[in-house]
Amino acid sequence: MSAEALNVEVTVVDPEVAVVAVQGDLDADTGTYLHHQLANQLVHGRRHLVLDLRAVPFMDSSGLGIIIRAINDTKRVDGSVRLAALSPALRRLLDLTGISVTTPVHADPEEALAAIERTPAHAAAEPEGGASAGADRAATGPVPGSA
């Protein structure tokens, strides 16, 4: 993977929840791509987003801006962003900026999903058959033109 590549894989857990796994550096060159992927999830009704950041070795202020924007966008639709699987470096960055104080941070996506399921508003809106009834996967590749 080149330094400019960012891979994003979206797993739709139910009509309102998606796990967004990010792989690569999150910076000025790649942040717009992630923003588009997150905005697309909101357009399709997924108000609760879990950002799996285990494969993000570097994030700059542009990446922080994308996360903050996603947090604000989901709040406008009574949703949430949960961060999962942070490296020590990313955790420190999010602690220093205060993002980890206002946004839930989880050890892994499964823990984040369990926390969403415990949220009263989500439990009331969950379709019959449980969270896995509508699970599917939509994968996207690297940022166009960055290979």
GROMACS .gro file of C-alpha atoms in nm, residues 43-117:
model
   75
   43VAL     CA    1  -2.742   0.934   0.384
   44HIS     CA    2  -2.845   0.569   0.397
   45GLY     CA    3  -2.985   0.603   0.751
   46ARG     CA    4  -2.699   0.463   0.952
   47ARG     CA    5  -2.695   0.700   1.250
   48HIS     CA    6  -2.454   0.499   1.465
   49LEU     CA    7  -2.101   0.457   1.331
   50VAL     CA    8  -1.821   0.251   1.481
   51LEU     CA    9  -1.482   0.360   1.350
   52ASP     CA   10  -1.238   0.069   1.367
   53LEU     CA   11  -0.900   0.245   1.364
   54ARG     CA   12  -0.672  -0.051   1.445
   55ALA     CA   13  -0.496  -0.020   1.105
   56VAL     CA   14  -0.441   0.357   1.115
   57PRO     CA   15  -0.074   0.415   1.196
   58PHE     CA   16  -0.087   0.794   1.154
   59MET     CA   17  -0.348   1.068   1.185
   60ASP     CA   18  -0.296   1.441   1.145
   61SER     CA   19  -0.526   1.738   1.212
   62SER     CA   20  -0.718   1.666   0.891
   63GLY     CA   21  -0.803   1.320   1.020
   64LEU     CA   22  -0.909   1.466   1.353
   65GLY     CA   23  -1.130   1.710   1.165
   66ILE     CA   24  -1.300   1.425   0.979
   67ILE     CA   25  -1.374   1.246   1.306
   68ILE     CA   26  -1.507   1.564   1.468
   69ARG     CA   27  -1.726   1.633   1.165
   70ALA     CA   28  -1.865   1.277   1.177
   71ILE     CA   29  -1.939   1.318   1.548
   72ASN     CA   30  -2.127   1.641   1.483
   73ASP     CA   31  -2.312   1.500   1.180
   74THR     CA   32  -2.433   1.193   1.373
   75LYS     CA   33  -2.545   1.407   1.668
   76ARG     CA   34  -2.769   1.606   1.431
   77VAL     CA   35  -2.960   1.284   1.356
   78ASP     CA   36  -2.963   1.161   1.718
   79GLY     CA   37  -2.685   0.913   1.641
   80SER     CA   38  -2.333   0.852   1.763
   81VAL     CA   39  -1.975   0.777   1.669
   82ARG     CA   40  -1.778   0.523   1.868
   83LEU     CA   41  -1.405   0.477   1.823
   84ALA     CA   42  -1.256   0.129   1.846
   85ALA     CA   43  -0.918  -0.044   1.855
   86LEU     CA   44  -0.697   0.263   1.884
   87SER     CA   45  -0.320   0.230   1.876
   88PRO     CA   46  -0.141   0.391   2.173
   89ALA     CA   47  -0.032   0.680   1.948
   90LEU     CA   48  -0.388   0.749   1.828
   91ARG     CA   49  -0.524   0.714   2.180
   92ARG     CA   50  -0.273   0.973   2.302
   93LEU     CA   51  -0.367   1.211   2.019
   94LEU     CA   52  -0.738   1.175   2.095
   95ASP     CA   53  -0.671   1.219   2.469
   96LEU     CA   54  -0.464   1.534   2.409
   97THR     CA   55  -0.732   1.689   2.188
   98GLY     CA   56  -1.016   1.593   2.424
   99ILE     CA   57  -1.200   1.385   2.164
  100SER     CA   58  -1.171   1.071   2.377
  101VAL     CA   59  -1.341   1.255   2.663
  102THR     CA   60  -1.656   1.333   2.463
  103THR     CA   61  -1.661   1.031   2.230
  104PRO     CA   62  -1.675   0.671   2.353
  105VAL     CA   63  -1.357   0.469   2.293
  106HIS     CA   64  -1.375   0.089   2.294
  107ALA     CA   65  -1.118  -0.190   2.290
  108ASP     CA   66  -1.266  -0.336   1.971
  109PRO     CA   67  -1.567  -0.298   1.737
  110GLU     CA   68  -1.756  -0.580   1.909
  111GLU     CA   69  -1.745  -0.394   2.241
  112ALA     CA   70  -1.865  -0.076   2.067
  113LEU     CA   71  -2.154  -0.263   1.902
  114ALA     CA   72  -2.256  -0.412   2.235
  115ALA     CA   73  -2.265  -0.061   2.385
  116ILE     CA   74  -2.486   0.061   2.099
  117GLU     CA   75  -2.724  -0.232   2.151
   0.00000   0.00000   0.00000
